[in-house]
PDB file of N, CA and C and ligand atoms in Angstrom:
ATOM      1  N   UNK A   1       0.761  10.488 -12.665  1.00  0.00           N
ATOM      2  CA  UNK A   1       2.595  10.475 -13.131  1.00  0.00           C
ATOM      3  C   UNK A   1       3.317   9.128 -13.621  1.00  0.00           C
ATOM      4  N   UNK A   2       1.943   8.863 -14.807  1.00  0.00           N
ATOM      5  CA  UNK A   2       3.052   8.625 -15.526  1.00  0.00           C
ATOM      6  C   UNK A   2       2.592   6.799 -15.263  1.00  0.00           C
ATOM      7  N   UNK A   3       2.745   5.892 -13.713  1.00  0.00           N
ATOM      8  CA  UNK A   3       2.273   4.525 -14.222  1.00  0.00           C
ATOM      9  C   UNK A   3       1.322   3.945 -13.917  1.00  0.00           C
ATOM     10  N   UNK A   4       1.884   2.610 -13.282  1.00  0.00           N
ATOM     11  CA  UNK A   4       0.636   1.698 -12.777  1.00  0.00           C
ATOM     12  C   UNK A   4      -0.347   1.514 -14.292  1.00  0.00           C
ATOM     13  N   UNK A   5       0.225   1.864 -15.675  1.00  0.00           N
ATOM     14  CA  UNK A   5      -1.394   1.139 -16.021  1.00  0.00           C
ATOM     15  C   UNK A   5      -1.432  -0.127 -15.651  1.00  0.00           C
ATOM     16  N   UNK A   6      -2.830  -0.697 -15.905  1.00  0.00           N
ATOM     17  CA  UNK A   6      -3.114  -1.854 -15.623  1.00  0.00           C
ATOM     18  C   UNK A   6      -2.834  -2.474 -16.914  1.00  0.00           C
ATOM     19  N   UNK A   7      -1.476  -3.579 -16.693  1.00  0.00           N
ATOM     20  CA  UNK A   7      -1.785  -4.675 -17.539  1.00  0.00           C
ATOM     21  C   UNK A   7      -1.898  -5.517 -17.677  1.00  0.00           C
ATOM     22  N   UNK A   8      -2.128  -5.973 -17.025  1.00  0.00           N
ATOM     23  CA  UNK A   8      -2.711  -7.397 -17.100  1.00  0.00           C
ATOM     24  C   UNK A   8      -2.953  -7.726 -16.007  1.00  0.00           C
ATOM     25  N   UNK A   9      -4.210  -9.461 -15.946  1.00  0.00           N
ATOM     26  CA  UNK A   9      -4.297  -9.621 -15.214  1.00  0.00           C
ATOM     27  C   UNK A   9      -5.892  -8.393 -13.701  1.00  0.00           C
ATOM     28  N   UNK A  10      -5.801  -9.079 -12.906  1.00  0.00           N
ATOM     29  CA  UNK A  10      -6.771  -9.234 -11.974  1.00  0.00           C
ATOM     30  C   UNK A  10      -6.057  -6.960 -11.564  1.00  0.00           C
ATOM     31  N   UNK A  11      -5.529  -6.970 -10.558  1.00  0.00           N
ATOM     32  CA  UNK A  11      -4.346  -6.297  -9.728  1.00  0.00           C
ATOM     33  C   UNK A  11      -4.372  -4.915 -10.547  1.00  0.00           C
ATOM     34  N   UNK A  12      -4.694  -4.054  -9.886  1.00  0.00           N
ATOM     35  CA  UNK A  12      -4.562  -2.480 -10.577  1.00  0.00           C
ATOM     36  C   UNK A  12      -4.171  -1.248  -9.149  1.00  0.00           C
ATOM     37  N   UNK A  13      -4.207  -0.418  -9.924  1.00  0.00           N
ATOM     38  CA  UNK A  13      -4.106   0.666  -8.937  1.00  0.00           C
ATOM     39  C   UNK A  13      -5.497   1.213  -7.937  1.00  0.00           C
ATOM     40  N   UNK A  14      -6.670   0.652  -8.841  1.00  0.00           N
ATOM     41  CA  UNK A  14      -7.678   1.070  -7.938  1.00  0.00           C
ATOM     42  C   UNK A  14      -8.562  -0.440  -7.232  1.00  0.00           C
ATOM     43  N   UNK A  15      -7.512  -1.783  -7.223  1.00  0.00           N
ATOM     44  CA  UNK A  15      -8.153  -2.862  -6.320  1.00  0.00           C
ATOM     45  C   UNK A  15      -7.940  -2.854  -4.915  1.00  0.00           C
ATOM     46  N   UNK A  16      -8.849  -3.260  -4.275  1.00  0.00           N
ATOM     47  CA  UNK A  16      -8.779  -3.819  -3.299  1.00  0.00           C
ATOM     48  C   UNK A  16      -8.650  -4.950  -2.152  1.00  0.00           C
ATOM     49  N   UNK A  17      -8.122  -4.263  -1.256  1.00  0.00           N
ATOM     50  CA  UNK A  17      -7.885  -5.092   0.308  1.00  0.00           C
ATOM     51  C   UNK A  17      -5.622  -5.524  -0.611  1.00  0.00           C
ATOM     52  N   UNK A  18      -6.539  -7.136   0.171  1.00  0.00           N
ATOM     53  CA  UNK A  18      -4.654  -7.158  -0.583  1.00  0.00           C
ATOM     54  C   UNK A  18      -4.310  -7.259  -1.687  1.00  0.00           C
ATOM     55  N   UNK A  19      -5.009  -7.545  -2.722  1.00  0.00           N
ATOM     56  CA  UNK A  19      -4.851  -7.505  -3.762  1.00  0.00           C
ATOM     57  C   UNK A  19      -3.600  -6.285  -4.546  1.00  0.00           C
ATOM     58  N   UNK A  20      -4.925  -4.560  -3.437  1.00  0.00           N
ATOM     59  CA  UNK A  20      -4.237  -3.711  -3.613  1.00  0.00           C
ATOM     60  C   UNK A  20      -2.956  -4.073  -3.459  1.00  0.00           C
ATOM     61  N   UNK A  21      -2.464  -4.415  -1.667  1.00  0.00           N
ATOM     62  CA  UNK A  21      -1.239  -4.314  -1.085  1.00  0.00           C
ATOM     63  C   UNK A  21      -0.303  -5.045  -2.614  1.00  0.00           C
ATOM     64  N   UNK A  22      -1.059  -6.191  -2.792  1.00  0.00           N
ATOM     65  CA  UNK A  22       0.588  -6.919  -3.959  1.00  0.00           C
ATOM     66  C   UNK A  22       1.165  -6.449  -5.663  1.00  0.00           C
ATOM     67  N   UNK A  23      -0.122  -5.497  -5.558  1.00  0.00           N
ATOM     68  CA  UNK A  23      -0.040  -5.216  -6.821  1.00  0.00           C
ATOM     69  C   UNK A  23       0.903  -3.783  -6.342  1.00  0.00           C
ATOM     70  N   UNK A  24       0.762  -2.746  -5.116  1.00  0.00           N
ATOM     71  CA  UNK A  24       2.165  -2.251  -5.561  1.00  0.00           C
ATOM     72  C   UNK A  24       3.694  -2.218  -5.033  1.00  0.00           C
ATOM     73  N   UNK A  25       3.772  -3.519  -3.940  1.00  0.00           N
ATOM     74  CA  UNK A  25       4.621  -3.893  -3.724  1.00  0.00           C
ATOM     75  C   UNK A  25       5.391  -4.505  -5.341  1.00  0.00           C
ATOM     76  N   UNK A  26       4.463  -4.711  -5.899  1.00  0.00           N
ATOM     77  CA  UNK A  26       5.254  -5.467  -7.324  1.00  0.00           C
ATOM     78  C   UNK A  26       5.820  -4.474  -7.995  1.00  0.00           C
ATOM     79  N   UNK A  27       5.283  -3.233  -8.438  1.00  0.00           N
ATOM     80  CA  UNK A  27       4.491  -2.156  -9.632  1.00  0.00           C
ATOM     81  C   UNK A  27       6.415  -1.987  -9.640  1.00  0.00           C
ATOM     82  N   UNK A  28       6.925  -1.724 -10.743  1.00  0.00           N
ATOM     83  CA  UNK A  28       7.687  -0.384 -10.432  1.00  0.00           C
ATOM     84  C   UNK A  28       9.040  -2.369 -10.417  1.00  0.00           C
ATOM     85  N   UNK A  29       9.360  -2.775 -10.327  1.00  0.00           N
ATOM     86  CA  UNK A  29       9.660  -4.364  -9.642  1.00  0.00           C
ATOM     87  C   UNK A  29       9.961  -4.566  -8.693  1.00  0.00           C
ATOM     88  N   UNK A  30       8.850  -4.071  -7.792  1.00  0.00           N
ATOM     89  CA  UNK A  30       8.623  -3.923  -6.550  1.00  0.00           C
ATOM     90  C   UNK A  30      10.183  -2.287  -6.038  1.00  0.00           C
ATOM     91  N   UNK A  31      10.940  -1.430  -6.876  1.00  0.00           N
ATOM     92  CA  UNK A  31      10.899  -0.027  -6.747  1.00  0.00           C
ATOM     93  C   UNK A  31       9.743   1.208  -6.372  1.00  0.00           C
ATOM     94  N   UNK A  32       8.433   0.801  -6.571  1.00  0.00           N
ATOM     95  CA  UNK A  32       7.151   1.727  -5.881  1.00  0.00           C
ATOM     96  C   UNK A  32       7.630   1.689  -4.758  1.00  0.00           C
ATOM     97  N   UNK A  33       7.660   0.415  -4.169  1.00  0.00           N
ATOM     98  CA  UNK A  33       6.729   1.035  -1.905  1.00  0.00           C
ATOM     99  C   UNK A  33       7.374   0.450  -1.732  1.00  0.00           C
ATOM    100  N   UNK A  34       8.794   1.539  -1.621  1.00  0.00           N
ATOM    101  CA  UNK A  34      10.192   1.353  -0.324  1.00  0.00           C
ATOM    102  C   UNK A  34       9.659   3.528  -0.944  1.00  0.00           C
ATOM    103  N   UNK A  35       9.103   4.233  -1.492  1.00  0.00           N
ATOM    104  CA  UNK A  35       9.089   5.279  -2.509  1.00  0.00           C
ATOM    105  C   UNK A  35       8.315   6.261  -1.468  1.00  0.00           C
ATOM    106  N   UNK A  36       9.223   7.744  -0.983  1.00  0.00           N
ATOM    107  CA  UNK A  36       7.620   8.739  -0.096  1.00  0.00           C
ATOM    108  C   UNK A  36       6.283   9.228  -0.348  1.00  0.00           C
ATOM    109  N   UNK A  37       5.983   8.886   0.450  1.00  0.00           N
ATOM    110  CA  UNK A  37       4.276   9.131  -0.755  1.00  0.00           C
ATOM    111  C   UNK A  37       4.235  11.106  -0.514  1.00  0.00           C
ATOM    112  N   UNK A  38       4.687  11.903  -1.538  1.00  0.00           N
ATOM    113  CA  UNK A  38       4.450  13.209  -1.699  1.00  0.00           C
ATOM    114  C   UNK A  38       3.751  13.985  -0.282  1.00  0.00           C
ATOM    115  N   UNK A  39       5.027  14.997  -0.079  1.00  0.00           N
ATOM    116  CA  UNK A  39       3.403  15.534   0.965  1.00  0.00           C
ATOM    117  C   UNK A  39       3.798  15.129   2.215  1.00  0.00           C
ATOM    118  N   UNK A  40       4.621  13.998   2.745  1.00  0.00           N
ATOM    119  CA  UNK A  40       4.990  13.651   4.184  1.00  0.00           C
ATOM    120  C   UNK A  40       4.018  12.228   4.576  1.00  0.00           C
ATOM    121  N   UNK A  41       3.541  11.442   3.578  1.00  0.00           N
ATOM    122  CA  UNK A  41       2.585  10.302   4.090  1.00  0.00           C
ATOM    123  C   UNK A  41       1.668  10.702   4.642  1.00  0.00           C
ATOM    124  N   UNK A  42       0.990  10.059   5.204  1.00  0.00           N
ATOM    125  CA  UNK A  42      -0.742   9.395   4.752  1.00  0.00           C
ATOM    126  C   UNK A  42      -0.615   9.916   6.613  1.00  0.00           C
ATOM    127  N   UNK A  43      -1.925  10.412   7.269  1.00  0.00           N
ATOM    128  CA  UNK A  43      -2.341   9.162   8.929  1.00  0.00           C
ATOM    129  C   UNK A  43      -3.130   8.127   8.888  1.00  0.00           C
ATOM    130  N   UNK A  44      -2.600   7.801   9.446  1.00  0.00           N
ATOM    131  CA  UNK A  44      -3.801   5.902   8.686  1.00  0.00           C
ATOM    132  C   UNK A  44      -4.035   5.456  10.048  1.00  0.00           C
ATOM    133  N   UNK A  45      -4.557   5.062  10.081  1.00  0.00           N
ATOM    134  CA  UNK A  45      -4.998   3.795  11.083  1.00  0.00           C
ATOM    135  C   UNK A  45      -5.060   2.437  10.709  1.00  0.00           C
ATOM    136  N   UNK A  46      -4.518   1.215  11.632  1.00  0.00           N
ATOM    137  CA  UNK A  46      -4.133   0.593  11.291  1.00  0.00           C
ATOM    138  C   UNK A  46      -5.669  -0.128  10.906  1.00  0.00           C
ATOM    139  N   UNK A  47      -5.970  -1.161  10.500  1.00  0.00           N
ATOM    140  CA  UNK A  47      -7.440  -1.771   9.992  1.00  0.00           C
ATOM    141  C   UNK A  47      -6.804  -3.582  10.595  1.00  0.00           C
ATOM    142  N   UNK A  48      -5.798  -3.199  11.133  1.00  0.00           N
ATOM    143  CA  UNK A  48      -5.482  -4.750  11.688  1.00  0.00           C
ATOM    144  C   UNK A  48      -5.821  -4.302  13.639  1.00  0.00           C
ATOM    145  N   UNK A  49      -4.909  -3.468  13.590  1.00  0.00           N
ATOM    146  CA  UNK A  49      -5.448  -3.408  15.507  1.00  0.00           C
ATOM    147  C   UNK A  49      -5.682  -1.783  16.538  1.00  0.00           C
ATOM    148  N   UNK A  50      -5.773  -0.902  15.329  1.00  0.00           N
ATOM    149  CA  UNK A  50      -6.725   0.634  15.522  1.00  0.00           C
ATOM    150  C   UNK A  50      -5.758   0.831  15.621  1.00  0.00           C
ATOM    151  N   UNK A  51      -4.358   0.990  15.921  1.00  0.00           N
ATOM    152  CA  UNK A  51      -3.256   2.133  16.187  1.00  0.00           C
ATOM    153  C   UNK A  51      -2.998   3.225  15.000  1.00  0.00           C
ATOM    154  N   UNK A  52      -3.046   3.967  15.689  1.00  0.00           N
ATOM    155  CA  UNK A  52      -2.481   4.729  14.697  1.00  0.00           C
ATOM    156  C   UNK A  52      -1.218   5.272  14.058  1.00  0.00           C
ATOM    157  N   UNK A  53      -0.530   5.785  12.929  1.00  0.00           N
ATOM    158  CA  UNK A  53       0.762   5.968  13.063  1.00  0.00           C
ATOM    159  C   UNK A  53       0.466   6.826  11.188  1.00  0.00           C
ATOM    160  N   UNK A  54       1.809   6.439  11.272  1.00  0.00           N
ATOM    161  CA  UNK A  54       1.641   7.976   9.575  1.00  0.00           C
ATOM    162  C   UNK A  54       2.587   6.679   8.402  1.00  0.00           C
ATOM    163  N   UNK A  55       2.025   6.236   7.998  1.00  0.00           N
ATOM    164  CA  UNK A  55       2.822   5.902   6.041  1.00  0.00           C
ATOM    165  C   UNK A  55       3.436   7.085   5.198  1.00  0.00           C
ATOM    166  N   UNK A  56       4.390   6.581   4.775  1.00  0.00           N
ATOM    167  CA  UNK A  56       5.457   7.205   5.022  1.00  0.00           C
ATOM    168  C   UNK A  56       5.502   6.799   3.209  1.00  0.00           C
ATOM    169  N   UNK A  57       5.732   5.978   2.997  1.00  0.00           N
ATOM    170  CA  UNK A  57       5.721   5.266   1.632  1.00  0.00           C
ATOM    171  C   UNK A  57       4.561   4.392   1.039  1.00  0.00           C
ATOM    172  N   UNK A  58       4.500   4.147  -0.136  1.00  0.00           N
ATOM    173  CA  UNK A  58       3.896   3.039  -0.543  1.00  0.00           C
ATOM    174  C   UNK A  58       2.911   2.043  -0.262  1.00  0.00           C
ATOM    175  N   UNK A  59       4.165   1.561   0.389  1.00  0.00           N
ATOM    176  CA  UNK A  59       3.558   0.453   1.027  1.00  0.00           C
ATOM    177  C   UNK A  59       4.862   0.164   2.369  1.00  0.00           C
ATOM    178  N   UNK A  60       4.097   0.768   3.681  1.00  0.00           N
ATOM    179  CA  UNK A  60       4.276  -0.177   5.178  1.00  0.00           C
ATOM    180  C   UNK A  60       4.116  -0.545   5.708  1.00  0.00           C
ATOM    181  N   UNK A  61       4.111  -0.554   6.870  1.00  0.00           N
ATOM    182  CA  UNK A  61       3.801  -1.549   8.079  1.00  0.00           C
ATOM    183  C   UNK A  61       3.428  -0.405   8.943  1.00  0.00           C
ATOM    184  N   UNK A  62       1.978  -0.900  10.141  1.00  0.00           N
ATOM    185  CA  UNK A  62       2.154  -0.693  11.550  1.00  0.00           C
ATOM    186  C   UNK A  62       3.076  -1.260  12.557  1.00  0.00           C
ATOM    187  N   UNK A  63       3.645  -0.297  13.057  1.00  0.00           N
ATOM    188  CA  UNK A  63       4.451  -0.793  13.640  1.00  0.00           C
ATOM    189  C   UNK A  63       4.659  -1.128  15.547  1.00  0.00           C
ATOM    190  N   UNK A  64       2.529  -1.263  15.576  1.00  0.00           N
ATOM    191  CA  UNK A  64       2.653  -1.927  16.427  1.00  0.00           C
ATOM    192  C   UNK A  64       1.774  -3.460  15.694  1.00  0.00           C
ATOM    193  N   UNK A  65       1.817  -3.223  14.712  1.00  0.00           N
ATOM    194  CA  UNK A  65       1.467  -4.356  14.627  1.00  0.00           C
ATOM    195  C   UNK A  65       1.863  -5.700  13.971  1.00  0.00           C
ATOM    196  N   UNK A  66       2.533  -4.547  12.464  1.00  0.00           N
ATOM    197  CA  UNK A  66       3.099  -4.817  11.723  1.00  0.00           C
ATOM    198  C   UNK A  66       2.285  -5.782  10.813  1.00  0.00           C
ATOM    199  N   UNK A  67       0.884  -4.813  10.371  1.00  0.00           N
ATOM    200  CA  UNK A  67      -0.069  -5.622   9.618  1.00  0.00           C
ATOM    201  C   UNK A  67       0.858  -4.223   8.137  1.00  0.00           C
ATOM    202  N   UNK A  68       0.528  -5.033   7.296  1.00  0.00           N
ATOM    203  CA  UNK A  68       1.185  -4.202   6.005  1.00  0.00           C
ATOM    204  C   UNK A  68       0.159  -3.579   4.977  1.00  0.00           C
ATOM    205  N   UNK A  69       0.178  -2.471   4.839  1.00  0.00           N
ATOM    206  CA  UNK A  69      -0.931  -1.249   3.582  1.00  0.00           C
ATOM    207  C   UNK A  69      -0.723  -1.248   3.080  1.00  0.00           C
ATOM    208  N   UNK A  70      -0.776  -0.287   1.864  1.00  0.00           N
ATOM    209  CA  UNK A  70      -0.386   0.434   1.035  1.00  0.00           C
ATOM    210  C   UNK A  70      -1.201   1.213   0.292  1.00  0.00           C
ATOM    211  N   UNK A  71      -1.212   2.296  -0.629  1.00  0.00           N
ATOM    212  CA  UNK A  71      -1.374   2.937  -1.490  1.00  0.00           C
ATOM    213  C   UNK A  71      -0.646   2.827  -2.697  1.00  0.00           C
ATOM    214  N   UNK A  72      -1.948   3.441  -3.259  1.00  0.00           N
ATOM    215  CA  UNK A  72      -1.723   3.561  -5.026  1.00  0.00           C
ATOM    216  C   UNK A  72      -0.783   4.541  -5.878  1.00  0.00           C
ATOM    217  N   UNK A  73      -0.281   4.970  -5.824  1.00  0.00           N
ATOM    218  CA  UNK A  73      -0.221   5.763  -6.414  1.00  0.00           C
ATOM    219  C   UNK A  73      -1.300   6.654  -7.455  1.00  0.00           C
ATOM    220  N   UNK A  74      -2.082   7.188  -7.830  1.00  0.00           N
ATOM    221  CA  UNK A  74      -2.654   7.561  -7.975  1.00  0.00           C
ATOM    222  C   UNK A  74      -3.703   8.112  -7.204  1.00  0.00           C
ATOM    223  N   UNK A  75      -4.246   7.117  -5.882  1.00  0.00           N
ATOM    224  CA  UNK A  75      -5.027   7.262  -5.011  1.00  0.00           C
ATOM    225  C   UNK A  75      -4.029   7.429  -3.549  1.00  0.00           C
ATOM    226  N   UNK A  76      -3.153   8.735  -3.690  1.00  0.00           N
ATOM    227  CA  UNK A  76      -1.941   8.751  -2.345  1.00  0.00           C
ATOM    228  C   UNK A  76      -2.284   9.509  -2.226  1.00  0.00           C
ATOM    229  N   UNK A  77      -3.670  10.267  -2.308  1.00  0.00           N
ATOM    230  CA  UNK A  77      -3.980  11.503  -1.332  1.00  0.00           C
ATOM    231  C   UNK A  77      -5.353  12.211   0.116  1.00  0.00           C
ATOM    232  N   UNK A  78      -5.179   9.916  -0.142  1.00  0.00           N
ATOM    233  CA  UNK A  78      -6.475  10.371   0.738  1.00  0.00           C
ATOM    234  C   UNK A  78      -6.609   9.471   1.325  1.00  0.00           C
ATOM    235  N   UNK A  79      -6.500   9.434   2.565  1.00  0.00           N
ATOM    236  CA  UNK A  79      -5.462   8.311   3.953  1.00  0.00           C
ATOM    237  C   UNK A  79      -7.413   7.754   3.439  1.00  0.00           C
ATOM    238  N   UNK A  80      -8.406   7.360   2.615  1.00  0.00           N
ATOM    239  CA  UNK A  80      -9.040   6.267   3.649  1.00  0.00           C
ATOM    240  C   UNK A  80      -8.915   5.343   1.368  1.00  0.00           C
ATOM    241  N   UNK A  81      -7.920   5.546   0.708  1.00  0.00           N
ATOM    242  CA  UNK A  81      -7.682   5.139   0.406  1.00  0.00           C
ATOM    243  C   UNK A  81      -6.593   3.727   0.436  1.00  0.00           C
ATOM    244  N   UNK A  82      -6.108   4.078   1.957  1.00  0.00           N
ATOM    245  CA  UNK A  82      -5.542   3.034   1.984  1.00  0.00           C
ATOM    246  C   UNK A  82      -5.933   1.810   1.917  1.00  0.00           C
ATOM    247  N   UNK A  83      -4.877   0.770   1.867  1.00  0.00           N
ATOM    248  CA  UNK A  83      -5.826  -1.069   1.808  1.00  0.00           C
ATOM    249  C   UNK A  83      -5.098  -1.606   3.212  1.00  0.00           C
ATOM    250  N   UNK A  84      -5.534  -2.525   3.930  1.00  0.00           N
ATOM    251  CA  UNK A  84      -4.215  -3.050   4.245  1.00  0.00           C
ATOM    252  C   UNK A  84      -4.414  -4.890   4.011  1.00  0.00           C
ATOM    253  N   UNK A  85      -3.255  -5.413   4.033  1.00  0.00           N
ATOM    254  CA  UNK A  85      -3.548  -6.537   3.168  1.00  0.00           C
ATOM    255  C   UNK A  85      -3.970  -7.957   3.842  1.00  0.00           C
ATOM    256  N   UNK A  86      -4.281  -7.593   5.744  1.00  0.00           N
ATOM    257  CA  UNK A  86      -4.864  -8.509   5.814  1.00  0.00           C
ATOM    258  C   UNK A  86      -3.967  -9.541   6.922  1.00  0.00           C
ATOM    259  N   UNK A  87      -4.806  -8.904   8.220  1.00  0.00           N
ATOM    260  CA  UNK A  87      -4.007  -9.800   9.485  1.00  0.00           C
ATOM    261  C   UNK A  87      -2.210 -11.142   9.282  1.00  0.00           C
ATOM    262  N   UNK A  88      -1.814 -11.442   9.069  1.00  0.00           N
ATOM    263  CA  UNK A  88      -0.343 -12.455   8.822  1.00  0.00           C
ATOM    264  C   UNK A  88       0.385 -12.389   7.844  1.00  0.00           C
ATOM    265  N   UNK A  89      -0.638 -10.882   7.032  1.00  0.00           N
ATOM    266  CA  UNK A  89       0.027 -11.015   5.777  1.00  0.00           C
ATOM    267  C   UNK A  89       1.678 -10.580   5.991  1.00  0.00           C
ATOM    268  N   UNK A  90       2.392 -10.614   4.470  1.00  0.00           N
ATOM    269  CA  UNK A  90       3.882 -11.000   5.169  1.00  0.00           C
ATOM    270  C   UNK A  90       4.183 -10.357   3.317  1.00  0.00           C
ATOM    271  N   UNK A  91       5.548  -9.584   3.457  1.00  0.00           N
ATOM    272  CA  UNK A  91       5.600  -8.764   2.034  1.00  0.00           C
ATOM    273  C   UNK A  91       6.324  -9.722   1.295  1.00  0.00           C
ATOM    274  N   UNK A  92       6.280 -10.279   0.561  1.00  0.00           N
ATOM    275  CA  UNK A  92       6.876 -10.815  -0.740  1.00  0.00           C
ATOM    276  C   UNK A  92       8.160 -10.118  -0.314  1.00  0.00           C
ATOM    277  N   UNK A  93       9.626 -10.663  -0.963  1.00  0.00           N
ATOM    278  CA  UNK A  93      11.147 -10.650  -0.567  1.00  0.00           C
ATOM    279  C   UNK A  93      11.263  -9.765  -1.522  1.00  0.00           C
ATOM    280  N   UNK A  94      11.311  -8.781  -2.363  1.00  0.00           N
ATOM    281  CA  UNK A  94      12.310  -8.515  -3.117  1.00  0.00           C
ATOM    282  C   UNK A  94      11.525  -7.996  -4.133  1.00  0.00           C
TER     283      UNK A  94
HETATM  284 ZN1   ZN B 101      -1.663  -2.756  13.356  1.00  0.00          ZN
END
């Protein structure tokens, strides 16, 4: 979809864990993270507490524990590519 080129730094759409979450959260000046995932979202299992939920935007939180998860657009076709930022992670504002 013509976005998410790796234009510096170590993080990119194929990073994992916290690095991927931060990359997606900041991509497009923060405009990507609230965009809906095509197809209605991905069935996710929280990697913090184990609860199931639907990740409907590229960055989303587990409704049970607030754990932050993200998936990058090139990888959003498979829930296995969802990355978890880690327990206690707070998204940067703005
Ligand atoms: Zn959770």
